[in-house]
Amino acid sequence: AAQRHLSSHLRKVAADTRKNVAVGAIFAVSTLSQVYIGIKCISFTGEWQAHPHVMSAQGALLGLSVLLVNVEAWLINRLVNIFTAEEGFYVPEFHEHRLFFTKLPGAHVCDLCRANSALMYRCTVCDWDACPACFQRQDKATGEGVLRGDKGVRMTAEVGRWTYLRRTMHLVWPHIPLFLVALACLAANAAANLFLPNFQGNIFDHVISAHHACSADERADDCASSKRSFYRTVQIYLVLSVAIGLLATLKSLSFSIVSRRIAIWIRKRLFKIMLSQDIAFFDGMRTGDLQSRVSEDISQMVLPIQYSLSSFLSNVILLLG
Ligand SMILES: [Zn+2]
Ligand SMILES: [Zn+2]
């Protein structure tokens, strides 16, 4: 059957060439006729001397004929394309679109069995390929890479944006308290970061005023009080710096705990759901794919919670401050 499809593909390529020749001929004829109309337009005089009002009507008619030539060429083109359109193969168990047998310039990877082949049953819309071996399998519902249960092939459900959001909230919901703690640490850290430059400025102010007061008279009360307030500001600054360090540690700790908990929770749920699948599900799935769902994909999934979200929120607070 693959041989038959290959020879039919070669015939199709030849037919495509013929079709392109036909389309080119239509284009040439329409261009020539338009040139002819243009030449005629220049040399045309008609009876304009005798009846001047005829001139505009005849001009409009000449313009109309150019338009009609183009419309005719377009219609013939459409007709050729419709008659030569390829039907392709519609196998809903494999793919929701029609597949076209094609000979690709280089080897491609089969989306069902991961084998390399230059001959593919291809969906150009999704860049999806099935190799001839997979396509020719007698029962389309026994290969790998197809989602199915004991009752046959299962279609992937279409999930809308709101359903995604709802499911995400459902996944995060049990960890909201810890998440709130993480958010509080983040807010406190960002707020402390906002006040730090203020105290740095205060320290400099005190240094300058103490310098002025003490250079005038070292024994005066002014000098002593300036020194006292300088030491107090430095103490506050030190405490604030240590607090910022602690809060930053707490923040990253709580965010990583939240994301790890969510990851573990999702992993457990996913594993439970996997174990409750039909035997045919495991025939249709590759073991490696299932493993990488549980390990890699979930890590990728919670990564934004740990890094992007916290840096985004602290930057927002900094911006507002
Ligand atoms: Zn294959
Ligand atoms: Zn497709």
Short mmCIF file of C-alpha atoms and ligand atoms in Angstrom, two decimals:
data_model
loop_
_atom_site.label_atom_id
_atom_site.label_comp_id
_atom_site.label_asym_id
_atom_site.label_seq_id
_atom_site.Cartn_x
_atom_site.Cartn_y
_atom_site.Cartn_z
CA ALA A 1 0.00 0.00 0.00
CA ALA A 2 2.91 2.34 0.76
CA GLN A 3 4.24 1.62 -2.75
CA ARG A 4 0.86 2.44 -4.20
CA HIS A 5 0.77 5.69 -2.25
CA LEU A 6 4.30 6.51 -3.40
CA SER A 7 3.44 5.98 -7.09
CA SER A 8 0.27 7.99 -6.62
CA HIS A 9 2.38 10.68 -5.00
CA LEU A 10 4.72 10.73 -8.02
CA ARG A 11 1.71 11.00 -10.33
CA LYS A 12 0.49 13.85 -8.16
CA VAL A 13 3.81 15.69 -8.52
CA ALA A 14 3.59 15.31 -12.33
CA ALA A 15 0.00 16.52 -12.25
CA ASP A 16 1.08 19.49 -10.14
CA THR A 17 3.60 20.47 -12.82
CA ARG A 18 0.91 20.26 -15.50
CA LYS A 19 -1.41 22.30 -13.33
CA ASN A 20 1.24 24.99 -12.88
CA VAL A 21 1.73 25.12 -16.68
CA ALA A 22 -2.03 25.57 -17.13
CA VAL A 23 -2.16 28.33 -14.51
CA GLY A 24 0.83 30.05 -16.16
CA ALA A 25 -0.92 29.87 -19.56
CA ILE A 26 -4.05 31.48 -18.09
CA PHE A 27 -1.90 34.24 -16.61
CA ALA A 28 -0.08 34.82 -19.95
CA VAL A 29 -3.35 34.97 -21.93
CA SER A 30 -4.92 37.42 -19.48
CA THR A 31 -1.79 39.63 -19.52
CA LEU A 32 -1.71 39.61 -23.35
CA SER A 33 -5.37 40.55 -23.61
CA GLN A 34 -4.85 43.40 -21.15
CA VAL A 35 -1.90 44.68 -23.21
CA TYR A 36 -4.10 44.45 -26.32
CA ILE A 37 -6.83 46.51 -24.61
CA GLY A 38 -4.20 49.07 -23.55
CA ILE A 39 -2.90 49.48 -27.13
CA LYS A 40 -6.42 49.72 -28.45
CA CYS A 41 -7.20 52.35 -25.83
CA ILE A 42 -4.38 54.60 -27.10
CA SER A 43 -5.23 54.34 -30.81
CA PHE A 44 -8.99 54.41 -30.30
CA THR A 45 -10.82 57.56 -31.37
CA GLY A 46 -14.36 56.43 -32.23
CA GLU A 47 -16.88 59.12 -33.08
CA TRP A 48 -15.78 61.49 -30.33
CA GLN A 49 -15.65 64.52 -32.69
CA ALA A 50 -19.28 64.06 -33.62
CA HIS A 51 -20.62 62.96 -30.22
CA PRO A 52 -18.36 64.14 -27.33
CA HIS A 53 -20.60 62.59 -24.65
CA VAL A 54 -19.81 59.08 -25.97
CA MET A 55 -16.17 59.50 -24.89
CA SER A 56 -16.70 58.95 -21.13
CA ALA A 57 -19.02 55.99 -21.70
CA GLN A 58 -16.51 54.28 -24.01
CA GLY A 59 -13.66 54.98 -21.57
CA ALA A 60 -15.62 53.34 -18.76
CA LEU A 61 -16.36 50.33 -20.98
CA LEU A 62 -12.64 49.90 -21.81
CA GLY A 63 -11.81 50.02 -18.08
CA LEU A 64 -14.56 47.49 -17.40
CA SER A 65 -13.14 45.09 -20.00
CA VAL A 66 -9.77 45.09 -18.15
CA LEU A 67 -11.61 44.26 -14.93
CA LEU A 68 -13.57 41.48 -16.61
CA VAL A 69 -10.38 39.92 -18.01
CA ASN A 70 -8.96 39.76 -14.49
CA VAL A 71 -12.15 38.31 -13.00
CA GLU A 72 -12.25 35.66 -15.72
CA ALA A 73 -8.61 34.67 -15.14
CA TRP A 74 -9.26 34.42 -11.38
CA LEU A 75 -12.36 32.27 -11.90
CA ILE A 76 -10.54 29.87 -14.22
CA ASN A 77 -7.74 29.65 -11.68
CA ARG A 78 -10.20 28.76 -8.92
CA LEU A 79 -11.81 26.16 -11.17
CA VAL A 80 -8.45 24.50 -11.92
CA ASN A 81 -7.56 24.49 -8.22
CA ILE A 82 -10.91 23.01 -7.19
CA PHE A 83 -10.73 20.23 -9.76
CA THR A 84 -7.16 19.35 -8.83
CA ALA A 85 -7.59 19.58 -5.05
CA GLU A 86 -6.24 16.57 -3.17
CA GLU A 87 -8.52 14.72 -0.79
CA GLY A 88 -5.93 13.29 1.57
CA PHE A 89 -6.65 10.66 4.21
CA TYR A 90 -8.93 11.32 7.13
CA VAL A 91 -8.15 9.02 10.07
CA PRO A 92 -9.67 10.55 13.20
CA GLU A 93 -7.91 8.03 15.48
CA PHE A 94 -4.58 9.48 14.37
CA HIS A 95 -5.22 13.11 13.80
CA GLU A 96 -8.13 15.51 13.55
CA HIS A 97 -7.09 16.86 10.12
CA ARG A 98 -6.65 15.27 6.72
CA LEU A 99 -3.23 13.73 6.13
CA PHE A 100 -1.42 14.06 2.81
CA PHE A 101 1.16 11.60 1.62
CA THR A 102 4.34 13.55 0.89
CA LYS A 103 7.97 12.88 0.09
CA LEU A 104 9.93 15.30 2.24
CA PRO A 105 13.37 16.63 1.24
CA GLY A 106 14.96 15.33 4.48
CA ALA A 107 14.09 12.67 7.03
CA HIS A 108 11.39 13.67 9.50
CA VAL A 109 10.44 12.12 12.83
CA CYS A 110 7.19 10.16 12.99
CA ASP A 111 4.96 11.69 15.67
CA LEU A 112 3.61 8.27 16.61
CA CYS A 113 6.67 6.00 16.81
CA ARG A 114 9.57 8.52 16.60
CA ALA A 115 11.08 6.69 13.63
CA ASN A 116 12.85 8.66 10.90
CA SER A 117 11.49 8.64 7.38
CA ALA A 118 11.37 10.90 4.34
CA LEU A 119 7.97 9.52 3.36
CA MET A 120 5.30 10.84 5.66
CA TYR A 121 1.55 11.12 5.95
CA ARG A 122 1.57 14.74 6.87
CA CYS A 123 -0.73 17.43 8.28
CA THR A 124 0.71 20.74 7.14
CA VAL A 125 -1.58 22.66 9.51
CA CYS A 126 -0.05 21.20 12.68
CA ASP A 127 3.31 20.00 11.27
CA TRP A 128 2.28 16.48 12.29
CA ASP A 129 3.70 13.38 10.59
CA ALA A 130 2.93 9.69 10.64
CA CYS A 131 5.38 7.27 9.03
CA PRO A 132 4.05 4.72 6.49
CA ALA A 133 4.62 1.85 8.98
CA CYS A 134 2.35 3.52 11.54
CA PHE A 135 -0.17 4.59 8.92
CA GLN A 136 -0.43 1.11 7.37
CA ARG A 137 -0.97 -0.69 10.64
CA GLN A 138 -4.13 -2.71 10.12
CA ASP A 139 -5.85 -1.67 13.31
CA LYS A 140 -5.23 2.02 13.80
CA ALA A 141 -5.97 1.63 17.50
CA THR A 142 -3.09 -0.63 18.55
CA GLY A 143 0.03 1.49 17.98
CA GLU A 144 1.92 3.60 20.46
CA GLY A 145 1.44 7.33 20.74
CA VAL A 146 -2.37 7.09 20.62
CA LEU A 147 -4.49 7.94 23.64
CA ARG A 148 -6.94 5.12 24.23
CA GLY A 149 -8.77 3.04 26.77
CA ASP A 150 -10.13 -0.50 26.75
CA LYS A 151 -13.15 0.63 24.73
CA GLY A 152 -11.03 2.07 21.92
CA VAL A 153 -9.39 5.32 20.92
CA ARG A 154 -10.13 8.31 23.12
CA MET A 155 -10.20 11.83 21.78
CA THR A 156 -8.35 14.56 23.62
CA ALA A 157 -10.90 16.89 25.17
CA GLU A 158 -10.84 20.54 24.14
CA VAL A 159 -10.17 22.66 27.22
CA GLY A 160 -11.03 26.36 27.24
CA ARG A 161 -9.14 29.18 28.94
CA TRP A 162 -11.51 29.42 31.92
CA THR A 163 -11.38 25.69 32.51
CA TYR A 164 -7.59 25.95 32.61
CA LEU A 165 -7.78 28.79 35.14
CA ARG A 166 -10.27 26.87 37.26
CA ARG A 167 -8.08 23.77 37.23
CA THR A 168 -5.00 25.82 38.13
CA MET A 169 -6.82 27.38 41.10
CA HIS A 170 -7.98 23.93 42.09
CA LEU A 171 -4.36 22.73 42.10
CA VAL A 172 -3.05 25.69 44.11
CA TRP A 173 -5.98 26.01 46.55
CA PRO A 174 -4.85 23.57 49.33
CA HIS A 175 -1.55 25.47 49.67
CA ILE A 176 -3.03 28.94 49.99
CA PRO A 177 -2.04 29.47 53.72
CA LEU A 178 1.64 28.81 53.11
CA PHE A 179 1.43 30.84 49.94
CA LEU A 180 0.02 33.78 51.95
CA VAL A 181 2.93 33.49 54.42
CA ALA A 182 5.32 33.63 51.49
CA LEU A 183 3.52 36.70 50.15
CA ALA A 184 3.72 38.41 53.58
CA CYS A 185 7.49 37.78 53.76
CA LEU A 186 7.83 39.15 50.28
CA ALA A 187 5.84 42.30 51.07
CA ALA A 188 7.82 42.94 54.30
CA ASN A 189 11.11 42.42 52.52
CA ALA A 190 10.17 44.77 49.70
CA ALA A 191 8.94 47.44 52.14
CA ALA A 192 12.17 47.24 54.20
CA ASN A 193 14.14 47.54 50.97
CA LEU A 194 12.23 50.74 50.21
CA PHE A 195 13.17 52.37 53.55
CA LEU A 196 16.87 51.44 53.47
CA PRO A 197 18.07 54.31 51.20
CA ASN A 198 16.20 56.76 53.46
CA PHE A 199 18.32 55.71 56.49
CA GLN A 200 21.51 55.86 54.43
CA GLY A 201 20.66 59.49 53.65
CA ASN A 202 19.94 60.15 57.37
CA ILE A 203 23.35 58.79 58.38
CA PHE A 204 25.09 61.17 56.00
CA ASP A 205 22.99 64.08 57.30
CA HIS A 206 23.99 63.31 60.89
CA VAL A 207 27.68 63.00 59.95
CA ILE A 208 27.57 66.42 58.31
CA SER A 209 25.69 68.15 61.15
CA ALA A 210 27.93 66.54 63.81
CA HIS A 211 30.99 67.68 61.86
CA HIS A 212 29.67 71.27 61.81
CA ALA A 213 28.69 71.26 65.50
CA CYS A 214 31.91 69.68 66.79
CA SER A 215 34.35 71.71 64.67
CA ALA A 216 32.79 74.90 66.11
CA ASP A 217 33.05 73.80 69.77
CA GLU A 218 33.92 70.24 70.86
CA ARG A 219 32.55 70.60 74.39
CA ALA A 220 29.12 71.99 73.39
CA ASP A 221 25.86 70.04 73.95
CA ASP A 222 25.13 70.33 70.24
CA CYS A 223 28.15 68.15 69.42
CA ALA A 224 27.21 65.41 71.92
CA SER A 225 23.54 65.25 70.84
CA SER A 226 24.53 65.09 67.16
CA LYS A 227 26.85 62.19 67.91
CA ARG A 228 24.06 60.40 69.86
CA SER A 229 21.53 60.71 67.07
CA PHE A 230 24.19 59.52 64.58
CA TYR A 231 24.82 56.34 66.60
CA ARG A 232 21.06 55.74 66.94
CA THR A 233 20.52 55.97 63.17
CA VAL A 234 23.42 53.61 62.53
CA GLN A 235 21.89 51.12 64.98
CA ILE A 236 18.50 51.27 63.24
CA TYR A 237 20.22 50.86 59.90
CA LEU A 238 22.07 47.76 61.08
CA VAL A 239 18.89 46.19 62.49
CA LEU A 240 17.04 46.93 59.26
CA SER A 241 19.81 45.36 57.14
CA VAL A 242 19.80 42.19 59.24
CA ALA A 243 15.98 42.07 59.04
CA ILE A 244 16.11 42.40 55.26
CA GLY A 245 18.53 39.51 55.04
CA LEU A 246 16.34 37.33 57.24
CA LEU A 247 13.18 38.25 55.35
CA ALA A 248 14.80 37.51 51.99
CA THR A 249 15.85 34.08 53.23
CA LEU A 250 12.37 33.41 54.64
CA LYS A 251 10.77 34.57 51.40
CA SER A 252 12.79 32.29 49.14
CA LEU A 253 12.41 29.44 51.63
CA SER A 254 8.63 29.72 51.78
CA PHE A 255 8.30 30.13 48.01
CA SER A 256 10.38 27.03 47.37
CA ILE A 257 8.44 25.09 50.02
CA VAL A 258 5.14 26.14 48.39
CA SER A 259 6.28 25.16 44.91
CA ARG A 260 7.71 21.84 46.11
CA ARG A 261 4.56 21.01 48.01
CA ILE A 262 2.44 21.79 44.98
CA ALA A 263 4.75 19.67 42.81
CA ILE A 264 4.57 16.73 45.21
CA TRP A 265 0.81 17.05 45.48
CA ILE A 266 0.34 17.15 41.70
CA ARG A 267 2.74 14.22 41.28
CA LYS A 268 0.76 12.13 43.74
CA ARG A 269 -2.53 12.96 42.06
CA LEU A 270 -1.12 12.30 38.61
CA PHE A 271 0.31 8.97 39.70
CA LYS A 272 -3.02 7.96 41.23
CA ILE A 273 -4.85 8.91 38.00
CA MET A 274 -2.28 7.02 35.90
CA LEU A 275 -2.72 3.87 38.00
CA SER A 276 -6.49 3.98 37.49
CA GLN A 277 -6.16 3.97 33.66
CA ASP A 278 -7.12 1.03 31.47
CA ILE A 279 -4.50 -1.47 30.36
CA ALA A 280 -4.91 -0.22 26.77
CA PHE A 281 -3.80 3.22 27.94
CA PHE A 282 -0.39 1.78 28.81
CA ASP A 283 -0.22 -0.04 25.47
CA GLY A 284 -0.77 3.25 23.71
CA MET A 285 1.67 5.31 25.79
CA ARG A 286 5.43 5.15 25.80
CA THR A 287 6.89 4.49 29.25
CA GLY A 288 9.44 7.26 28.84
CA ASP A 289 6.71 9.78 28.05
CA LEU A 290 4.83 8.87 31.22
CA GLN A 291 8.01 9.13 33.29
CA SER A 292 8.88 12.54 31.93
CA ARG A 293 5.29 13.73 32.60
CA VAL A 294 5.72 12.86 36.26
CA SER A 295 9.26 14.13 36.74
CA GLU A 296 10.27 16.78 34.22
CA ASP A 297 6.98 18.34 33.18
CA ILE A 298 5.77 18.93 36.71
CA SER A 299 9.05 20.58 37.69
CA GLN A 300 8.69 22.85 34.68
CA MET A 301 5.12 23.53 35.72
CA VAL A 302 5.93 24.84 39.22
CA LEU A 303 9.11 26.69 38.24
CA PRO A 304 7.31 30.01 37.57
CA ILE A 305 5.80 29.95 41.10
CA GLN A 306 9.25 29.78 42.64
CA TYR A 307 11.07 32.39 40.56
CA SER A 308 8.99 34.49 38.18
CA LEU A 309 6.09 35.14 40.55
CA SER A 310 8.20 36.28 43.54
CA SER A 311 10.46 38.56 41.50
CA PHE A 312 7.45 39.97 39.66
CA LEU A 313 5.61 40.81 42.90
CA SER A 314 8.64 42.36 44.63
CA ASN A 315 9.34 44.48 41.56
CA VAL A 316 5.72 45.65 41.52
CA ILE A 317 5.99 46.73 45.19
CA LEU A 318 9.31 48.49 44.47
CA LEU A 319 7.73 50.31 41.53
CA LEU A 320 4.72 51.44 43.59
CA GLY A 321 7.01 52.57 46.44
ZN ZN B 1 5.74 5.80 12.95
ZN ZN B 2 -3.45 18.82 11.97
#
